PDB file of C-alpha atoms and ligand atoms in Angstrom:
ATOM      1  CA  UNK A   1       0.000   0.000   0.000  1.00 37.00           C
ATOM      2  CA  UNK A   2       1.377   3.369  -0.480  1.00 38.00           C
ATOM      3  CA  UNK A   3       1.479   5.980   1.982  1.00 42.00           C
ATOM      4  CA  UNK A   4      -0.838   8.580   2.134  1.00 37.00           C
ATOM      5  CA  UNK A   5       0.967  12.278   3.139  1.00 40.00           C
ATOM      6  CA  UNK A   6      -1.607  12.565   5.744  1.00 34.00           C
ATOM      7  CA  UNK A   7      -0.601   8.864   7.369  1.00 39.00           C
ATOM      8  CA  UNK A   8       3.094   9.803   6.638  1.00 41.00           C
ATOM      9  CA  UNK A   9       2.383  12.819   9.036  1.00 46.00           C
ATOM     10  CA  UNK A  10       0.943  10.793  12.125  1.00 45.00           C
ATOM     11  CA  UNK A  11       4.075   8.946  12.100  1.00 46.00           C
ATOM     12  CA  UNK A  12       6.992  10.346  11.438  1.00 46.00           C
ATOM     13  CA  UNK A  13       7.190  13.988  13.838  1.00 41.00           C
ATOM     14  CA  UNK A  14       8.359  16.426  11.033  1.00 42.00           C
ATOM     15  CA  UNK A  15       5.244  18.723  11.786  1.00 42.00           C
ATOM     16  CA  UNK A  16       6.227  19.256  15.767  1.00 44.00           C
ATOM     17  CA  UNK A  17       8.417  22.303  16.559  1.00 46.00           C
ATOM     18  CA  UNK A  18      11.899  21.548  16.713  1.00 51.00           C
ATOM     19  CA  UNK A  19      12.074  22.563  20.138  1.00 59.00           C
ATOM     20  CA  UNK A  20       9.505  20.755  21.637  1.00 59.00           C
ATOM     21  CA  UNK A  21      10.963  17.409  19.675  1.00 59.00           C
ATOM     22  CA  UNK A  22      14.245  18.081  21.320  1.00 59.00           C
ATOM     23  CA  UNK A  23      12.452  18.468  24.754  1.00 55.00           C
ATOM     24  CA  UNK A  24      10.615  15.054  24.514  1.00 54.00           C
ATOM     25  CA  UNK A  25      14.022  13.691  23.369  1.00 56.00           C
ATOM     26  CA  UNK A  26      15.712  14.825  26.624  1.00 52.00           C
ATOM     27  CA  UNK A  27      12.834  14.050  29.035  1.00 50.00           C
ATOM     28  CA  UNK A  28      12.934  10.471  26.949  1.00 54.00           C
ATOM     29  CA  UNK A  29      16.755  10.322  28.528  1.00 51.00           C
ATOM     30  CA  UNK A  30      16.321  11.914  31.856  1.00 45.00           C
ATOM     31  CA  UNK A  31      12.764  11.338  33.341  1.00 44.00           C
ATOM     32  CA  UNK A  32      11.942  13.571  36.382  1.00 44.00           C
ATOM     33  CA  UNK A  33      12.720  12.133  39.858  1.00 41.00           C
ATOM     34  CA  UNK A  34       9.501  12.107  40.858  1.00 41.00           C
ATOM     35  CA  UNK A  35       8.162   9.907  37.624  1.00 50.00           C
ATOM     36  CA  UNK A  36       8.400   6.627  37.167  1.00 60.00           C
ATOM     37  CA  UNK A  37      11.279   5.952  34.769  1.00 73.00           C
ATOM     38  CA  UNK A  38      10.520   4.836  31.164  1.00 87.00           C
ATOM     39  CA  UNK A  39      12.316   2.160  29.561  1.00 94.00           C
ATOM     40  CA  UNK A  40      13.973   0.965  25.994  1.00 97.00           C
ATOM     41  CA  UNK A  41      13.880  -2.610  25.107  1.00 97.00           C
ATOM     42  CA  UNK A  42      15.643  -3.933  22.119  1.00 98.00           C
ATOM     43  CA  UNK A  43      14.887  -7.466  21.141  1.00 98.00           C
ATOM     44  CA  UNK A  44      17.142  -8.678  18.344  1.00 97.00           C
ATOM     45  CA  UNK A  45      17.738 -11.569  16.351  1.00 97.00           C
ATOM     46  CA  UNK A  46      17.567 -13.584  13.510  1.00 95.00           C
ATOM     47  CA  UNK A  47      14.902 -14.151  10.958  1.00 91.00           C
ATOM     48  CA  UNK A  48      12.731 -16.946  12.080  1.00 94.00           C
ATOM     49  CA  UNK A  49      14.015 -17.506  15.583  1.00 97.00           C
ATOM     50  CA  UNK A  50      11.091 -16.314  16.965  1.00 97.00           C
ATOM     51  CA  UNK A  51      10.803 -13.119  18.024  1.00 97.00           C
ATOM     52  CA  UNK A  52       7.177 -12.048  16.561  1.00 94.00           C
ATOM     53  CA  UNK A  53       5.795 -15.063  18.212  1.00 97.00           C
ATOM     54  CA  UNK A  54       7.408 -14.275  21.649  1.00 98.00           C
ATOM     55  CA  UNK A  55       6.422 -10.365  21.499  1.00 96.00           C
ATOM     56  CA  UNK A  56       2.464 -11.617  21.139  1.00 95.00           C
ATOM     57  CA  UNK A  57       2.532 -13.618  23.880  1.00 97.00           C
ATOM     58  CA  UNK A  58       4.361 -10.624  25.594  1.00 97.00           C
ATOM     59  CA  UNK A  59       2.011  -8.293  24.784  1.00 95.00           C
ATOM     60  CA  UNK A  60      -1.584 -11.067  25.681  1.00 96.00           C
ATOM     61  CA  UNK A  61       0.398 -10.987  28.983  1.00 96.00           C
ATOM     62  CA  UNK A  62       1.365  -7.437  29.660  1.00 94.00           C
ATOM     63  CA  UNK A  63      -1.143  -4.950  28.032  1.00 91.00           C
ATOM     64  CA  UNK A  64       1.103  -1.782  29.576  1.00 88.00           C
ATOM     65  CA  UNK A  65       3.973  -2.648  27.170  1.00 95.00           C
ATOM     66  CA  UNK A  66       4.332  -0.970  23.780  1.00 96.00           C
ATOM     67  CA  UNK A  67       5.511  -2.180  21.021  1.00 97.00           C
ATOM     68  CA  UNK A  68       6.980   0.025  18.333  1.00 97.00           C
ATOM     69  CA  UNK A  69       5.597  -0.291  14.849  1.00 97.00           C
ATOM     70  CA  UNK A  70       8.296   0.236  12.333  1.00 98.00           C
ATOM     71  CA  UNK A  71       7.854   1.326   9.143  1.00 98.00           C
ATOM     72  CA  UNK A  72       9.846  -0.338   5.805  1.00 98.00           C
ATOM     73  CA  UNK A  73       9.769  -0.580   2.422  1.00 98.00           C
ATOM     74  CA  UNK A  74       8.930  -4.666   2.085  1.00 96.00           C
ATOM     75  CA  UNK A  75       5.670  -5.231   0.677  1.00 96.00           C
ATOM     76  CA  UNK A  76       3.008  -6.327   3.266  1.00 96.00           C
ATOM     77  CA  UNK A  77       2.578 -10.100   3.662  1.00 90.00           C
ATOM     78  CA  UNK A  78      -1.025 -11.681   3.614  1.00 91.00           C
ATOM     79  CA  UNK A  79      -2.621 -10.908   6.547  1.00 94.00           C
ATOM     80  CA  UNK A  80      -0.205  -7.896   7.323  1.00 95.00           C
ATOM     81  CA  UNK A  81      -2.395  -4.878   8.398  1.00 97.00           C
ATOM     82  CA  UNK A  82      -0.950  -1.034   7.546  1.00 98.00           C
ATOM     83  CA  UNK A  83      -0.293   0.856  10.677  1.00 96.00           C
ATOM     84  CA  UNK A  84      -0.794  -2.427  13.108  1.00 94.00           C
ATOM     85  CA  UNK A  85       2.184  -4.932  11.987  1.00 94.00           C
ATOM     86  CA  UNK A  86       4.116  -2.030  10.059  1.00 97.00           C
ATOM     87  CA  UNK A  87       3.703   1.607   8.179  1.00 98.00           C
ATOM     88  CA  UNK A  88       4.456   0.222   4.538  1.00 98.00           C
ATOM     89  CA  UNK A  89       6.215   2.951   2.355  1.00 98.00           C
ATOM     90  CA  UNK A  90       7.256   4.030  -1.224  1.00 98.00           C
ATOM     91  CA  UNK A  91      11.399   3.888  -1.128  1.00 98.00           C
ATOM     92  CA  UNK A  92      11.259   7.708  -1.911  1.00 98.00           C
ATOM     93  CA  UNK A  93       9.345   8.456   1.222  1.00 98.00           C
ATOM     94  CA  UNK A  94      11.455   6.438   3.613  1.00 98.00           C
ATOM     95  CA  UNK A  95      14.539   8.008   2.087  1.00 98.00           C
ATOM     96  CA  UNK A  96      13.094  11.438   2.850  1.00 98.00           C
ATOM     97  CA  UNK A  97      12.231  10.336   6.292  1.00 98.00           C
ATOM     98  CA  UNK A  98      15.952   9.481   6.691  1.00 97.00           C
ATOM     99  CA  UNK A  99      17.132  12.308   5.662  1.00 98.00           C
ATOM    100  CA  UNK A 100      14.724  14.622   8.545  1.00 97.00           C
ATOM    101  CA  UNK A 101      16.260  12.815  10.883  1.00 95.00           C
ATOM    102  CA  UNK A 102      12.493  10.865  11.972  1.00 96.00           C
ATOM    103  CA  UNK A 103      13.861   7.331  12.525  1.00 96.00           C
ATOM    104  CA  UNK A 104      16.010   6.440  15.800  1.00 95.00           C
ATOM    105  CA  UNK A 105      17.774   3.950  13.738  1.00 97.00           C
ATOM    106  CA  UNK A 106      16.993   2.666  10.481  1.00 97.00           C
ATOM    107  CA  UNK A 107      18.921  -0.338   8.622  1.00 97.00           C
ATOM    108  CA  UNK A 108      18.706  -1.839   5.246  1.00 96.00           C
ATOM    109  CA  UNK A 109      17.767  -5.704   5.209  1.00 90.00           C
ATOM    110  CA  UNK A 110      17.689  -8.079   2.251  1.00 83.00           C
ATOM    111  CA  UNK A 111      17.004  -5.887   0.088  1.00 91.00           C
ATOM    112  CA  UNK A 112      14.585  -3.424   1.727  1.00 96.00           C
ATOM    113  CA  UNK A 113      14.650  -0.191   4.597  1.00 98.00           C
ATOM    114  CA  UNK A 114      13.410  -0.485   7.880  1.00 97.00           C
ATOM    115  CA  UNK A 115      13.148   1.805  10.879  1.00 98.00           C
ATOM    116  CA  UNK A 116      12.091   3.124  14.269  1.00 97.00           C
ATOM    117  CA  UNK A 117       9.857   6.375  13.670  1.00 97.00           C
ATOM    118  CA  UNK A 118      11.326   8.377  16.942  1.00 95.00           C
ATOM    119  CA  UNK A 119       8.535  10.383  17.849  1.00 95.00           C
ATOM    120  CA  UNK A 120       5.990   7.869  19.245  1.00 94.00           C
ATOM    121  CA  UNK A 121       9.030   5.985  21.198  1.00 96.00           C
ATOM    122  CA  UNK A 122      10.640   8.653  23.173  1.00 94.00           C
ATOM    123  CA  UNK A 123       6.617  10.355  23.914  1.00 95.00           C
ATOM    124  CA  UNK A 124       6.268   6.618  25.708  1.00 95.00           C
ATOM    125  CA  UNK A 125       9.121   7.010  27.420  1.00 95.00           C
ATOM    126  CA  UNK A 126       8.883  10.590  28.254  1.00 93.00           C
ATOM    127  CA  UNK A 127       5.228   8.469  29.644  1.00 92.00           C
ATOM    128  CA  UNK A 128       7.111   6.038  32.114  1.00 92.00           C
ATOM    129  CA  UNK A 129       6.625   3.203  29.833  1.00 94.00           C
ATOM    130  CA  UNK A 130       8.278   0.449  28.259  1.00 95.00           C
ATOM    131  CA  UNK A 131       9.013   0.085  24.810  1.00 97.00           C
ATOM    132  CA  UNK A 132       9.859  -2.638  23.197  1.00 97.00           C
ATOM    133  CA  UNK A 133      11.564  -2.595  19.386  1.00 98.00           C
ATOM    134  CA  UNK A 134      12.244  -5.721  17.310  1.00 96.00           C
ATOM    135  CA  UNK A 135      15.089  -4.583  14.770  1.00 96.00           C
ATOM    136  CA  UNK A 136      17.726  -6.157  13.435  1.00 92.00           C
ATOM    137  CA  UNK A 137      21.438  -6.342  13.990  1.00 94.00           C
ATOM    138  CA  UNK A 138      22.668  -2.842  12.330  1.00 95.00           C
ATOM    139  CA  UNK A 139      20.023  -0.922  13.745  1.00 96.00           C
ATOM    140  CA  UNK A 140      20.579  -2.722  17.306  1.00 96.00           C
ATOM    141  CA  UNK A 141      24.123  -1.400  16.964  1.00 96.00           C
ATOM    142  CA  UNK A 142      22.983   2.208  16.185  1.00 96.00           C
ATOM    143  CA  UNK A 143      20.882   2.168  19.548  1.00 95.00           C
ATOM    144  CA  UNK A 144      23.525   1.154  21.242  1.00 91.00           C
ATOM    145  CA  UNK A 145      24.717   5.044  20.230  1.00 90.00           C
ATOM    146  CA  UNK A 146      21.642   6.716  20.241  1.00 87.00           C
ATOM    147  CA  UNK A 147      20.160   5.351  23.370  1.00 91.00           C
ATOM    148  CA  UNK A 148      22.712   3.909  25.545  1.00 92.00           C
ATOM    149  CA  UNK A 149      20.328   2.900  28.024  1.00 92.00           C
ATOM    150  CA  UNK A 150      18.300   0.418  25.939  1.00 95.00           C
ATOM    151  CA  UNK A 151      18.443  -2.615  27.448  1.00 97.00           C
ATOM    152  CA  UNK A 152      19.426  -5.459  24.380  1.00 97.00           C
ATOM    153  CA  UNK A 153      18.235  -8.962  24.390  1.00 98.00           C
ATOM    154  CA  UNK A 154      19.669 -11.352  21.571  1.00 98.00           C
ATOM    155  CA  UNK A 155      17.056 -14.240  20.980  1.00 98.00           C
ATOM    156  CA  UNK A 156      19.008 -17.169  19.577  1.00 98.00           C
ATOM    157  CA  UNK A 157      18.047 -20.245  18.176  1.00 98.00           C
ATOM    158  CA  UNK A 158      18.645 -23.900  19.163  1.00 98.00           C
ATOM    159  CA  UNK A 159      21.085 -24.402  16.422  1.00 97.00           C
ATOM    160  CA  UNK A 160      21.380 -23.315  12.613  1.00 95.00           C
ATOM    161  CA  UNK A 161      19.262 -26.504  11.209  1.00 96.00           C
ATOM    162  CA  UNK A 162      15.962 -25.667  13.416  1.00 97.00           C
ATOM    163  CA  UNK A 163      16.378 -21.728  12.430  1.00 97.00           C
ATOM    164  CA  UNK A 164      16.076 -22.672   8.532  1.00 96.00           C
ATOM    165  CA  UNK A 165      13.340 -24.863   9.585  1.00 96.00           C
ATOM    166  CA  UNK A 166      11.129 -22.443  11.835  1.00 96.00           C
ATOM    167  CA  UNK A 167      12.115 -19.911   8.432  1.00 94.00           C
ATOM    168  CA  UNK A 168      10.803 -22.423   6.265  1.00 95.00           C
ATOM    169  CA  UNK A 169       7.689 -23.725   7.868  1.00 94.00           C
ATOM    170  CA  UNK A 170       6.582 -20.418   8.372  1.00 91.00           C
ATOM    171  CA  UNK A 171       5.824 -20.469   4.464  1.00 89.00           C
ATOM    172  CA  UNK A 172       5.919 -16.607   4.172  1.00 85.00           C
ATOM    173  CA  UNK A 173       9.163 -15.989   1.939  1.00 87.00           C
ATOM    174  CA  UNK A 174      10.122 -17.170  -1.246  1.00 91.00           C
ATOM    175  CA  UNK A 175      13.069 -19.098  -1.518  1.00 92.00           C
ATOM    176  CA  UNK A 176      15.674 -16.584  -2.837  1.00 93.00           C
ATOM    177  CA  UNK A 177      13.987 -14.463   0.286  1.00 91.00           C
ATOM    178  CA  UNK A 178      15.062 -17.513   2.721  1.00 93.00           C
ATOM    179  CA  UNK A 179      18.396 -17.566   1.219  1.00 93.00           C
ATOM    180  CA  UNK A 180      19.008 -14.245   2.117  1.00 92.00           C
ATOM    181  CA  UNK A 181      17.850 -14.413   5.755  1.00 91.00           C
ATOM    182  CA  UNK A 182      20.348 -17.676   6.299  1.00 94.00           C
ATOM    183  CA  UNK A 183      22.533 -15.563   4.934  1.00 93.00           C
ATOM    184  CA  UNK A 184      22.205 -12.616   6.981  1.00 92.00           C
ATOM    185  CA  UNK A 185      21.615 -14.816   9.887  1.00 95.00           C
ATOM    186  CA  UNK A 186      24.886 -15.998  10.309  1.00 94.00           C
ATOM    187  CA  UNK A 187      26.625 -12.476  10.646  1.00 92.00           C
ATOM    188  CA  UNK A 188      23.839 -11.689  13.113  1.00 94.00           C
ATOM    189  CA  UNK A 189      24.598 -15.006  15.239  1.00 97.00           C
ATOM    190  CA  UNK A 190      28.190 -14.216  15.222  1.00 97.00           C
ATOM    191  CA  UNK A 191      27.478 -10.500  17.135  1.00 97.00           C
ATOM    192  CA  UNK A 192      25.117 -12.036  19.652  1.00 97.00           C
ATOM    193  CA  UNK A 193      27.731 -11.566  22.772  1.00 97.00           C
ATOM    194  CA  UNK A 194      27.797  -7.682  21.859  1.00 96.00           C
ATOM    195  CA  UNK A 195      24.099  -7.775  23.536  1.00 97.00           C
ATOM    196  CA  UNK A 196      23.465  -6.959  27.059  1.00 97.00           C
ATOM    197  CA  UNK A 197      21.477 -10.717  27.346  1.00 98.00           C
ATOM    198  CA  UNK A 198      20.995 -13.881  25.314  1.00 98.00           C
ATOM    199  CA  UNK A 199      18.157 -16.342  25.343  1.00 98.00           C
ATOM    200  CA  UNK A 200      17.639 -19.759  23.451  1.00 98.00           C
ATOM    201  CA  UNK A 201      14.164 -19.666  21.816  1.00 98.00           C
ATOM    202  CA  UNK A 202      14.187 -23.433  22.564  1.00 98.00           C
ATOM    203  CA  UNK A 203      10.713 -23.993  24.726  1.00 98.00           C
ATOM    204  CA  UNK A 204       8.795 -21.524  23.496  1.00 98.00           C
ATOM    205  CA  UNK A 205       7.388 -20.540  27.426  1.00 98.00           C
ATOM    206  CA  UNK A 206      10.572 -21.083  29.052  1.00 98.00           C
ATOM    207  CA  UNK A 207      11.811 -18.224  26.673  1.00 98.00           C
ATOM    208  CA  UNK A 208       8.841 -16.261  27.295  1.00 98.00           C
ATOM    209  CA  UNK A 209       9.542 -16.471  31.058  1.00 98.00           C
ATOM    210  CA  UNK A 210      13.622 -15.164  30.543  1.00 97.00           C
ATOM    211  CA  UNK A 211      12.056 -12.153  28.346  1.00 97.00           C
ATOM    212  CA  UNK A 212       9.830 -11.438  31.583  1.00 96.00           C
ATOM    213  CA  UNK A 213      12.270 -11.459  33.957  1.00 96.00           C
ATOM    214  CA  UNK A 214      14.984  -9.567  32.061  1.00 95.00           C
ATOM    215  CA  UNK A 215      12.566  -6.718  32.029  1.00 93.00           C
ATOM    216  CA  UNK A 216      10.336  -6.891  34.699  1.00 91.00           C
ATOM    217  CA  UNK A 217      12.485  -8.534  37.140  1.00 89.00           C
TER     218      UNK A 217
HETATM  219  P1  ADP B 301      10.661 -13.981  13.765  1.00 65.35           P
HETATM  220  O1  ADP B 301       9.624 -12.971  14.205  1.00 65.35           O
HETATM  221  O2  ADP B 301      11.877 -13.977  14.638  1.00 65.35           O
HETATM  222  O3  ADP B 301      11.004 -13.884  12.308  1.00 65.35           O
HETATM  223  P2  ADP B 301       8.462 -15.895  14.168  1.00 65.35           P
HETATM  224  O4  ADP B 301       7.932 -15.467  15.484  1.00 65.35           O
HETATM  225  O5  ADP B 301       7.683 -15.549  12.944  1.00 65.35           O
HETATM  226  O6  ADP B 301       9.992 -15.439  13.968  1.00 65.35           O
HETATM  227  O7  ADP B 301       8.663 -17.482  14.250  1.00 65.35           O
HETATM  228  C1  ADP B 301       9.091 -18.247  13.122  1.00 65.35           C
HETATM  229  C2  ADP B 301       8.384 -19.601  13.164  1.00 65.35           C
HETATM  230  O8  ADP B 301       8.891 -20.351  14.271  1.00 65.35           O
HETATM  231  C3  ADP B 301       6.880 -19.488  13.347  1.00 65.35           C
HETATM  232  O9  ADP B 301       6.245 -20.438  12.514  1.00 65.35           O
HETATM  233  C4  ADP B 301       6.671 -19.813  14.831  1.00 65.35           C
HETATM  234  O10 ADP B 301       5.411 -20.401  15.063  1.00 65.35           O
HETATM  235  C5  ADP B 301       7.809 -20.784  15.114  1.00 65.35           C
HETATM  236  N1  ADP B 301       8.307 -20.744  16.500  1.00 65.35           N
HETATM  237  C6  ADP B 301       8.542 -19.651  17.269  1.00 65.35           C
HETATM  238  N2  ADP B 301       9.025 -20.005  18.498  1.00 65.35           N
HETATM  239  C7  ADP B 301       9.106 -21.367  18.500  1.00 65.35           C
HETATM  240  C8  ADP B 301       9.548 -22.335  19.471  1.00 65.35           C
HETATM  241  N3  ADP B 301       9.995 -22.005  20.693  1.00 65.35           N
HETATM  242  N4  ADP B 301       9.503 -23.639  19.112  1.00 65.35           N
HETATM  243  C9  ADP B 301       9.067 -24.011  17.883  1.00 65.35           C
HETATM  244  N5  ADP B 301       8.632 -23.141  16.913  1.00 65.35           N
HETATM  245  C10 ADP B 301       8.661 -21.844  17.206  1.00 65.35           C
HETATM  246  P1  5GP B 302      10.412  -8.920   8.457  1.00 65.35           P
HETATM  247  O1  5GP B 302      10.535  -8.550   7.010  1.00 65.35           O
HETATM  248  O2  5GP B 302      10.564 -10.402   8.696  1.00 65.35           O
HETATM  249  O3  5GP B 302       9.178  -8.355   9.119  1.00 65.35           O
HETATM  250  O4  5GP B 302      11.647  -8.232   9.220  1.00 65.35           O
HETATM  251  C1  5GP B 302      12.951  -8.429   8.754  1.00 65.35           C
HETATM  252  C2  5GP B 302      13.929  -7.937   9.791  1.00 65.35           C
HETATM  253  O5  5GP B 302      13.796  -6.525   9.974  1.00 65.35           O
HETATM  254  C3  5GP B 302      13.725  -8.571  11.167  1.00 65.35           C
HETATM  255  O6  5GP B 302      15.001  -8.998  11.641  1.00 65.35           O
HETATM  256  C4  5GP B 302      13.196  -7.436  12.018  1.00 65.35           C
HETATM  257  O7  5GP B 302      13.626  -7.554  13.353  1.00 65.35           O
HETATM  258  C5  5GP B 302      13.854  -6.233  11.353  1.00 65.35           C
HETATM  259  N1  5GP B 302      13.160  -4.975  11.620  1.00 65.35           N
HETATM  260  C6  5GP B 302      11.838  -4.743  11.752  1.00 65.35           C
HETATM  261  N2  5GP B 302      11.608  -3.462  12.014  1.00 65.35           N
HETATM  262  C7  5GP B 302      12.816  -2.843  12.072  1.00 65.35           C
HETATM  263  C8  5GP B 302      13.245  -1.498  12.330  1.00 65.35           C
HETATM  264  O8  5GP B 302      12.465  -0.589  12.595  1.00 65.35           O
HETATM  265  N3  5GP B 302      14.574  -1.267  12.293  1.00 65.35           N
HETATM  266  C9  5GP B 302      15.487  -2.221  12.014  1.00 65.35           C
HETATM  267  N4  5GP B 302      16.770  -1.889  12.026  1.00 65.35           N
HETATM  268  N5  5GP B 302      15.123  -3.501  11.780  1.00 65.35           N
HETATM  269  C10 5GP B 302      13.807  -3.799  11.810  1.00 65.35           C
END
């Protein structure tokens, strides 16, 4: 679907005065004493490992936690819903949205963009919340220097052979669009020490629990 200006608007913050985006973006890095600290939550890791399916059950679980809808440049899947699993846009528009400075992070991935619209994250923040962001590797790395605090989790999988099958299975990519994920995947397995935690998607609610305690304690 392409992007109308008006939906562009509601998520990227290029219409809110400069210095009231720079305010949220401190009060998103120093919250008042007296408010209840926000949080950033980066879950990373590779295609297929598991990550969407683990964020659902987060989210049936824990209705205070928000999740940050990206936007990117991939066609929507079947099923995928415009402004609920992502904002799809035109290349051009993305590119522009790059170059105001409206993502956190953004990161090219076989083949397409994807990113973190800023605004929405650091209001939450700026809200006491927690927000949680499923990127990949590049753009984990960029957080790292844009939001130091962000707390990183690296889901891994069991080993190589079930990744490619959980990938497969899923039956949502074409094969050259696998191919490219396995690819991918094994740089992104290589950096998983560089995160603050790792966890083996093996049993799906044992996983579930580490995620809980890692943020909630
Ligand atoms: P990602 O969001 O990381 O790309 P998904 O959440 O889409 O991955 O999961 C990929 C596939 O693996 C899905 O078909 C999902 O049902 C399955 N899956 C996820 N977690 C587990 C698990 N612990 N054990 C077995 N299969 C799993
Ligand atoms: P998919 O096409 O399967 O939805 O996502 C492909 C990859 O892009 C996944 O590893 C996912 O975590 C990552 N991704 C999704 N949104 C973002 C984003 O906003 N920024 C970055 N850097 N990666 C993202």
């Amino acid at each position: 679907m392409k992007m109308s200006k008006t939906l562009l608007r509601e998520v990227l913050p290029s219409d809110r005065p400069t210095n009231e985006a720079e305010e949220l973006r401190t009060l998103a890095r120093k919250p008042s004493p007296s408010s209840k600290p926000g949080r950033l939550i980066v879950l990373v890791g590779p295609s297929g490992v598991g990550k969407g399916t683990l964020i659902k059950a987060l989210r049936d679980r824990h209705g205070d936690l928000h999740l940050s809808i990206s936007a990117t440049t991939r066609k929507p899947r079947p099923g995928e819903v415009p402004g609920r699993d992502y904002f799809f846009l035109e290349r051009e528009a993305f590119e522009g949205a790059i170059e105001r400075e409206e993502f956190l992070e953004w990161a090219e991935y076989a083949g397409n963009y994807y990113g973190t619209p800023r605004q929405n994250v650091e209001e939450k923040i700026a809200l006491g919340q927690v927000v949680l962001l499923e990127i990949e590797l590049v753009g984990a790395r960029a957080i790292e220097k844009s939001f130091p605090q962000a707390y990183r989790i690296f889901i891994l999988p069991p080993s190589r052979e079930e990744l490619e099958r959980r990938l497969r299975d899923r039956g949502t990519e074409s094969e050259a669009a696998i191919n490219k994920r396995l690819e991918r995947a094994r740089a992104e397995l290589a950096a998983s020490k560089e995160f603050d935690l790792q966890i083996v998607n093996d049993d799906l609610e044992a996983a579930i629990g580490r995620v809980e305690r890692a943020i909630w304690g």
